Amino acid sequence: MTVPIPPDRVRGAQEIAAVLTPGRKVALTTHVNADGDGVGSEVALWHLLTARRLAPVIGNPTPIPSRFDFLVPSGADRSDRAAKEIEAADVVVVLDISDLSRLGDLASAVKKTRGPTVCIDHHVSPPRGAMPGGPRLIAPEASATAELVFDLATALTWELTPEVARALYVGILTDTGAFRFANTTPRVLQVASALLGGGQGLDPESIYESVYASAPEGRIRLTAEVLQTLVVEPDVGLAWVTVPPDALARHGATPDDLDGIVEFPRSIAGVRLALLFRQLANGRIKVSFRSLGNVDSAALAHEFAGGGHRKAAGASLEGSLATVQQRVLDAARRHLRLQPAGS
Ligand code: AMP
Ligand code: MN
Ligand code: MN
């Protein structure tokens, strides 16, 4: 099945192809605490560029979560020396963010690069830190960055090998919450269908197992502990959970193990906004926002210099857990009262 590519995406793909010429050294990177879309998009592009005789490496600000190890080709991930790889690259490709500040410690290395900075992304938020110049493939209406990497490859008739198809499928699967969230568009289902039905022999069950059913025991025990902190305010439709400050260390867990926990408070009947609070290693407090219906998570996250999408957004704030919680909860209640259910 062929999926038509919008003309502006074809133009973006051609501009990107013009800087990705054989022999060039390319550094691929994504946001801190990479998710399946960031890693899947990087890995797919790594294979696509290697097949075109470029020299790509992945260099991320934080380690790739172990649940995605099955995707990453041996030797491709140089996140241990990411700043050096970025500085040495002829072209930097930033995936799944348009905001320089989401690159953590790598922001300064990307700012210093000599060559063009390609950006492929689907976030709606206005960037606070602008990326250096270069060709863009940005479409907030895309379900996942992996959908845009699919468009890039398709527009340029670059072959979707089984490794590319698998990585793109993981990006789409994880960013749509396994085809459940509001961003599960007819088009992204067509793209998934092309990936599964394209003769590459993808096995959705084994991908599901690798991504969602290979959890370390600590992830489940951590989930149990975080869910114990649940607070619900049914009158406004708000629910939140808090990660106890030492919980990750006690369960031998990483931030990736928290992925999806905020779906539990969101799944309570009548809840329109769910929050997860946790302390980051740098002492700041990270808030994840998830909403339903007409509640705009991104608008709320913007109040705290964060960003994301309408139904899923995040922000990181200065202050103690208690004071940040109070500020964010007050804003959340105000937001929910101004936006009654069904309005
Ligand atoms: P998370 O809550 O970390 O799963 O993130 C949900 C969405 O919000 C993702 O699309 C992120 O890219 C975005 N996001 C998370 N944290 C931030 C932040 N500090 N600033 C801007 N966007 C964020
Ligand atoms: Mn992401
Ligand atoms: Mn994404």
Coordinates of C-alpha atoms and ligand atoms in Angstrom, one line a residue:
M1 CA 0.0 0.0 0.0
T2 CA 1.3 3.5 -0.8
V3 CA 0.8 6.3 1.6
P4 CA 0.6 9.8 -0.1
I5 CA 3.2 12.3 1.2
P6 CA 2.0 15.9 1.7
P7 CA 3.9 18.3 -0.7
D8 CA 5.5 20.3 2.2
R9 CA 6.9 17.1 3.6
V10 CA 8.3 16.1 0.2
R11 CA 10.0 19.5 0.0
G12 CA 11.5 19.2 3.5
A13 CA 12.7 15.7 2.7
Q14 CA 14.5 17.0 -0.5
E15 CA 16.1 19.8 1.4
I16 CA 17.3 17.3 4.0
A17 CA 18.6 14.9 1.4
A18 CA 20.7 17.7 -0.2
V19 CA 22.8 18.0 3.0
L20 CA 23.1 14.2 3.6
T21 CA 25.6 13.4 0.9
P22 CA 27.7 10.2 0.9
G23 CA 30.8 10.3 3.0
R24 CA 29.5 12.9 5.5
K25 CA 29.8 12.3 9.2
V26 CA 26.3 12.6 10.8
A27 CA 25.4 12.8 14.5
L28 CA 21.9 11.8 15.4
T29 CA 20.4 13.1 18.6
T30 CA 17.1 13.4 20.5
H31 CA 15.7 14.8 23.8
V32 CA 16.8 13.8 27.3
N33 CA 15.4 10.5 28.5
A34 CA 14.8 9.3 25.0
D35 CA 11.5 7.5 24.3
G36 CA 10.6 4.9 21.7
D37 CA 9.9 7.7 19.1
G38 CA 13.3 9.4 19.7
V39 CA 15.2 6.1 19.6
G40 CA 13.2 4.5 16.8
S41 CA 13.6 7.5 14.6
E42 CA 17.4 7.7 15.3
V43 CA 17.9 4.0 14.7
A44 CA 15.8 4.0 11.4
L45 CA 17.8 7.0 10.2
W46 CA 21.1 5.3 11.2
H47 CA 20.2 2.4 8.9
L48 CA 19.0 4.6 6.1
L49 CA 22.1 6.7 6.2
T50 CA 24.5 3.7 6.5
A51 CA 22.9 2.2 3.4
R52 CA 23.7 5.5 1.6
R53 CA 27.3 5.4 2.6
L54 CA 27.2 8.1 5.1
A55 CA 28.8 7.7 8.6
P56 CA 26.1 8.2 11.2
V57 CA 26.4 7.8 15.0
I58 CA 23.8 8.3 17.7
G59 CA 24.8 10.7 20.5
N60 CA 22.1 11.4 23.1
P61 CA 22.2 13.6 26.2
T62 CA 21.2 10.6 28.4
P63 CA 21.7 6.8 27.9
I64 CA 19.2 4.9 25.7
P65 CA 16.8 3.1 28.0
S66 CA 17.6 -0.7 28.1
R67 CA 14.1 -1.6 26.8
F68 CA 15.2 -0.3 23.4
D69 CA 18.5 -2.2 23.3
F70 CA 17.0 -4.7 21.0
L71 CA 16.7 -2.0 18.3
V72 CA 20.2 -0.4 18.5
P73 CA 22.8 -1.9 16.2
S74 CA 26.1 -2.7 17.7
G75 CA 28.5 0.3 17.7
A76 CA 25.8 2.8 16.6
D77 CA 25.3 4.4 20.0
R78 CA 28.1 6.7 21.1
S79 CA 26.1 8.6 23.7
D80 CA 29.1 8.1 26.1
R81 CA 31.0 10.7 24.0
A82 CA 28.0 12.5 22.4
A83 CA 29.4 16.1 22.7
K84 CA 32.6 15.1 20.8
E85 CA 30.6 13.3 18.1
I86 CA 28.4 16.3 17.6
E87 CA 31.3 18.7 17.4
A88 CA 33.1 16.4 14.9
A89 CA 30.0 15.9 12.7
D90 CA 29.5 17.5 9.3
V91 CA 25.7 17.4 9.8
V92 CA 23.7 17.1 13.1
V93 CA 20.2 15.7 12.9
V94 CA 17.9 16.5 15.9
L95 CA 14.9 14.2 16.2
D96 CA 11.7 14.5 18.1
I97 CA 12.3 18.1 19.5
S98 CA 12.5 21.6 18.1
D99 CA 13.6 23.1 21.4
L100 CA 17.3 23.3 22.1
S101 CA 16.8 23.3 25.8
R102 CA 15.4 19.7 25.7
L103 CA 18.9 18.6 24.6
G104 CA 20.2 18.9 28.2
D105 CA 24.0 19.2 28.3
L106 CA 24.3 18.7 24.6
A107 CA 22.7 22.1 23.8
S108 CA 26.0 23.9 23.8
A109 CA 27.7 21.3 21.5
V110 CA 24.8 21.6 19.0
K111 CA 25.0 25.4 19.1
K112 CA 28.7 25.2 18.2
T113 CA 28.4 22.9 15.2
R114 CA 30.0 23.9 11.9
G115 CA 27.6 22.3 9.5
P116 CA 23.8 22.4 9.1
T117 CA 21.5 21.2 11.9
V118 CA 18.6 19.2 10.4
C119 CA 15.5 19.0 12.6
I120 CA 12.7 16.4 12.2
D121 CA 9.9 16.8 14.7
H122 CA 6.2 16.9 15.5
H123 CA 5.9 19.0 18.7
V124 CA 3.5 21.9 18.9
S125 CA 5.4 24.1 21.4
P126 CA 7.2 27.2 20.3
P127 CA 10.9 26.5 21.0
R128 CA 12.5 28.5 23.8
G129 CA 16.0 27.8 22.5
A130 CA 16.2 28.0 18.8
M131 CA 18.1 25.3 16.9
P132 CA 20.9 26.4 14.6
G133 CA 20.0 26.7 11.0
G134 CA 19.4 23.9 8.6
P135 CA 16.7 22.0 6.7
R136 CA 13.5 21.2 8.5
L137 CA 10.8 18.5 8.4
I138 CA 8.4 19.7 11.1
A139 CA 4.7 18.7 11.2
P140 CA 2.8 19.1 14.5
E141 CA -0.1 17.1 13.0
A142 CA 2.2 14.0 12.6
S143 CA 1.5 11.4 15.3
A144 CA 5.2 10.6 15.8
T145 CA 8.6 11.7 14.5
A146 CA 8.9 8.2 13.2
E147 CA 6.0 8.9 10.8
L148 CA 8.0 11.8 9.4
V149 CA 11.1 9.6 9.0
F150 CA 8.9 7.2 7.1
D151 CA 7.8 10.1 4.9
L152 CA 11.4 11.2 4.4
A153 CA 12.5 7.7 3.2
T154 CA 9.4 7.2 1.1
A155 CA 9.6 10.7 -0.6
L156 CA 13.3 10.0 -1.4
T157 CA 12.6 6.3 -2.4
W158 CA 15.1 5.1 0.2
E159 CA 14.5 1.4 0.9
L160 CA 12.6 0.5 4.0
T161 CA 14.6 -2.5 5.1
P162 CA 13.2 -4.8 7.9
E163 CA 15.5 -3.0 10.5
V164 CA 14.2 0.5 9.4
A165 CA 10.6 -0.7 9.4
R166 CA 10.9 -2.2 12.9
A167 CA 12.5 0.9 14.3
L168 CA 9.8 3.2 12.8
Y169 CA 7.0 0.8 14.0
V170 CA 8.4 1.1 17.6
G171 CA 8.4 4.9 17.3
I172 CA 4.8 5.0 16.2
L173 CA 3.6 2.2 18.6
T174 CA 5.1 4.0 21.6
D175 CA 4.1 7.6 20.8
T176 CA 0.4 6.6 20.1
G177 CA 0.3 4.6 23.4
A178 CA 0.0 1.4 21.3
F179 CA -2.6 3.0 18.9
R180 CA -4.9 4.3 21.7
F181 CA -4.1 8.0 22.1
A182 CA -5.8 11.0 20.4
N183 CA -2.9 11.1 17.9
T184 CA -3.9 7.7 16.4
T185 CA -4.8 9.2 13.1
P186 CA -6.1 7.3 10.0
R187 CA -2.8 8.2 8.3
V188 CA -0.6 6.8 11.0
L189 CA -2.5 3.6 10.9
Q190 CA -1.9 3.5 7.1
V191 CA 1.8 4.1 7.8
A192 CA 1.8 1.3 10.4
S193 CA 0.0 -0.9 7.9
A194 CA 2.6 -0.2 5.2
L195 CA 5.4 -1.1 7.7
L196 CA 3.7 -4.4 8.7
G197 CA 2.4 -5.3 5.3
G198 CA 5.4 -4.2 3.3
G199 CA 7.0 -7.6 3.1
Q200 CA 9.6 -6.8 5.7
G201 CA 8.4 -9.6 7.9
L202 CA 7.7 -7.6 11.0
D203 CA 6.2 -9.5 13.9
P204 CA 4.1 -7.1 16.0
E205 CA 3.8 -9.6 18.9
S206 CA 7.6 -9.9 19.3
I207 CA 7.9 -6.1 19.1
Y208 CA 5.2 -5.7 21.8
E209 CA 7.0 -8.2 23.9
S210 CA 10.4 -6.4 23.6
V211 CA 8.9 -3.0 24.4
Y212 CA 6.1 -3.7 26.9
A213 CA 6.5 -7.2 28.3
S214 CA 10.2 -7.5 29.2
A215 CA 10.0 -5.3 32.4
P216 CA 12.5 -5.8 35.1
E217 CA 10.8 -6.7 38.4
G218 CA 11.9 -3.3 39.8
R219 CA 9.6 -1.5 37.3
I220 CA 6.5 -3.2 38.6
R221 CA 7.5 -2.7 42.2
L222 CA 8.2 1.0 41.5
T223 CA 4.8 1.3 39.8
A224 CA 3.1 -0.2 42.8
E225 CA 4.8 2.3 45.1
V226 CA 4.1 5.3 43.0
L227 CA 0.4 4.3 42.7
Q228 CA 0.2 4.3 46.5
T229 CA 0.6 8.1 46.4
L230 CA -2.5 8.6 44.3
V231 CA -4.7 11.6 45.1
V232 CA -8.0 12.2 43.3
E233 CA -10.1 15.4 43.3
P234 CA -13.3 14.2 41.6
D235 CA -15.0 17.6 41.8
V236 CA -12.6 19.2 39.3
G237 CA -11.5 16.0 37.6
L238 CA -7.9 16.0 38.7
A239 CA -5.7 13.1 39.9
W240 CA -1.9 13.0 40.6
V241 CA 0.8 10.7 41.7
T242 CA 4.3 11.4 43.1
V243 CA 7.5 9.5 42.8
P244 CA 9.1 9.2 46.3
P245 CA 12.5 10.9 45.9
D246 CA 14.6 7.7 46.6
A247 CA 12.2 5.2 44.9
L248 CA 14.2 4.9 41.6
A249 CA 17.4 4.0 43.5
R250 CA 15.6 1.5 45.8
H251 CA 14.2 -0.4 42.9
G252 CA 17.3 -0.2 40.7
A253 CA 15.1 1.7 38.2
T254 CA 15.7 4.4 35.6
P255 CA 13.4 7.3 34.5
D256 CA 12.2 5.1 31.6
D257 CA 10.6 2.7 34.1
L258 CA 8.2 5.5 35.0
D259 CA 6.9 5.7 31.4
G260 CA 3.2 5.0 31.4
I261 CA 2.5 5.3 35.1
V262 CA 0.6 8.6 34.6
E263 CA -1.9 6.6 32.5
F264 CA -3.3 5.1 35.7
P265 CA -4.5 8.3 37.2
R266 CA -5.7 9.4 33.8
S267 CA -7.8 6.2 33.5
I268 CA -10.0 7.0 36.5
A269 CA -13.6 7.8 35.5
G270 CA -14.2 11.5 35.6
V271 CA -10.5 12.5 35.6
R272 CA -9.7 15.0 32.9
L273 CA -6.2 15.9 33.9
A274 CA -3.5 13.6 35.4
L275 CA -0.1 14.6 36.8
L276 CA 3.0 12.8 37.8
F277 CA 5.6 14.6 39.9
R278 CA 9.2 13.5 40.3
Q279 CA 12.5 15.0 41.4
L280 CA 15.2 15.0 38.6
A281 CA 18.9 14.2 39.3
N282 CA 19.6 17.9 39.0
G283 CA 17.2 18.7 41.8
R284 CA 14.5 20.3 39.6
I285 CA 10.9 18.9 39.7
K286 CA 9.6 17.2 36.5
V287 CA 5.8 17.3 36.0
S288 CA 4.1 15.1 33.4
F289 CA 0.7 16.3 32.2
R290 CA -1.9 14.0 30.6
S291 CA -5.4 15.2 29.7
L292 CA -8.6 14.0 28.1
G293 CA -11.3 15.9 26.1
N294 CA -11.0 19.6 25.9
V295 CA -8.2 20.0 28.6
D296 CA -5.0 21.4 27.0
S297 CA -1.9 19.9 28.7
A298 CA 0.5 21.9 26.5
A299 CA -1.2 25.2 27.5
L300 CA -0.8 24.3 31.1
A301 CA 2.9 23.1 30.7
H302 CA 3.6 26.4 28.9
E303 CA 2.7 28.3 32.1
F304 CA 5.8 26.6 33.6
A305 CA 8.1 27.0 30.6
G306 CA 7.4 23.4 29.5
G307 CA 5.8 22.1 26.3
G308 CA 4.6 19.0 24.4
H309 CA 1.3 18.2 22.8
R310 CA -2.4 18.9 23.7
K311 CA -3.0 15.6 25.4
A312 CA 0.6 15.0 26.8
A313 CA 3.1 17.6 27.9
G314 CA 5.8 18.1 30.4
A315 CA 7.7 20.8 32.3
S316 CA 10.6 21.0 34.8
L317 CA 10.5 23.5 37.6
E318 CA 12.8 25.0 40.1
G319 CA 11.9 24.5 43.8
S320 CA 11.1 21.9 46.4
L321 CA 8.7 19.1 45.6
A322 CA 6.1 20.5 48.0
T323 CA 6.1 24.1 46.6
V324 CA 6.2 23.0 43.0
Q325 CA 3.3 20.6 43.7
Q326 CA 1.3 23.4 45.2
R327 CA 1.9 25.9 42.3
V328 CA 1.1 23.3 39.6
L329 CA -1.9 21.9 41.4
D330 CA -3.3 25.4 41.9
A331 CA -2.8 26.2 38.2
A332 CA -4.3 22.8 37.2
R333 CA -7.5 23.4 39.4
R334 CA -7.9 26.9 37.9
H335 CA -7.5 25.5 34.4
L336 CA -10.0 22.7 35.0
R337 CA -12.6 25.1 36.5
L338 CA -12.3 27.4 33.5
Q339 CA -12.8 24.5 31.2
P340 CA -15.8 22.5 32.5
A341 CA -16.3 19.0 31.2
G342 CA -18.0 18.9 27.8
S343 CA -17.5 22.7 27.2
Ligands
AMP1 P1 6.7 13.1 29.4 O1 5.7 13.6 30.4 O2 8.1 13.3 29.7 O3 6.4 11.7 28.9 O4 6.5 14.1 28.1 C1 5.3 14.2 27.5 C2 5.4 15.2 26.3 O5 5.8 16.5 26.8 C3 6.5 14.8 25.3 O6 6.1 15.1 24.0 C4 7.7 15.6 25.7 O7 8.5 15.9 24.6 C5 7.1 16.9 26.3 N1 7.9 17.4 27.4 C6 8.2 16.7 28.5 N2 9.0 17.4 29.3 C7 9.1 18.6 28.7 C8 9.8 19.8 29.1 N3 10.5 20.0 30.2 N4 9.8 20.9 28.2 C9 9.1 20.8 27.0 N5 8.4 19.7 26.7 C10 8.4 18.6 27.5
MN2 MN 9.6 12.1 22.5
MN3 MN 7.5 12.0 19.5

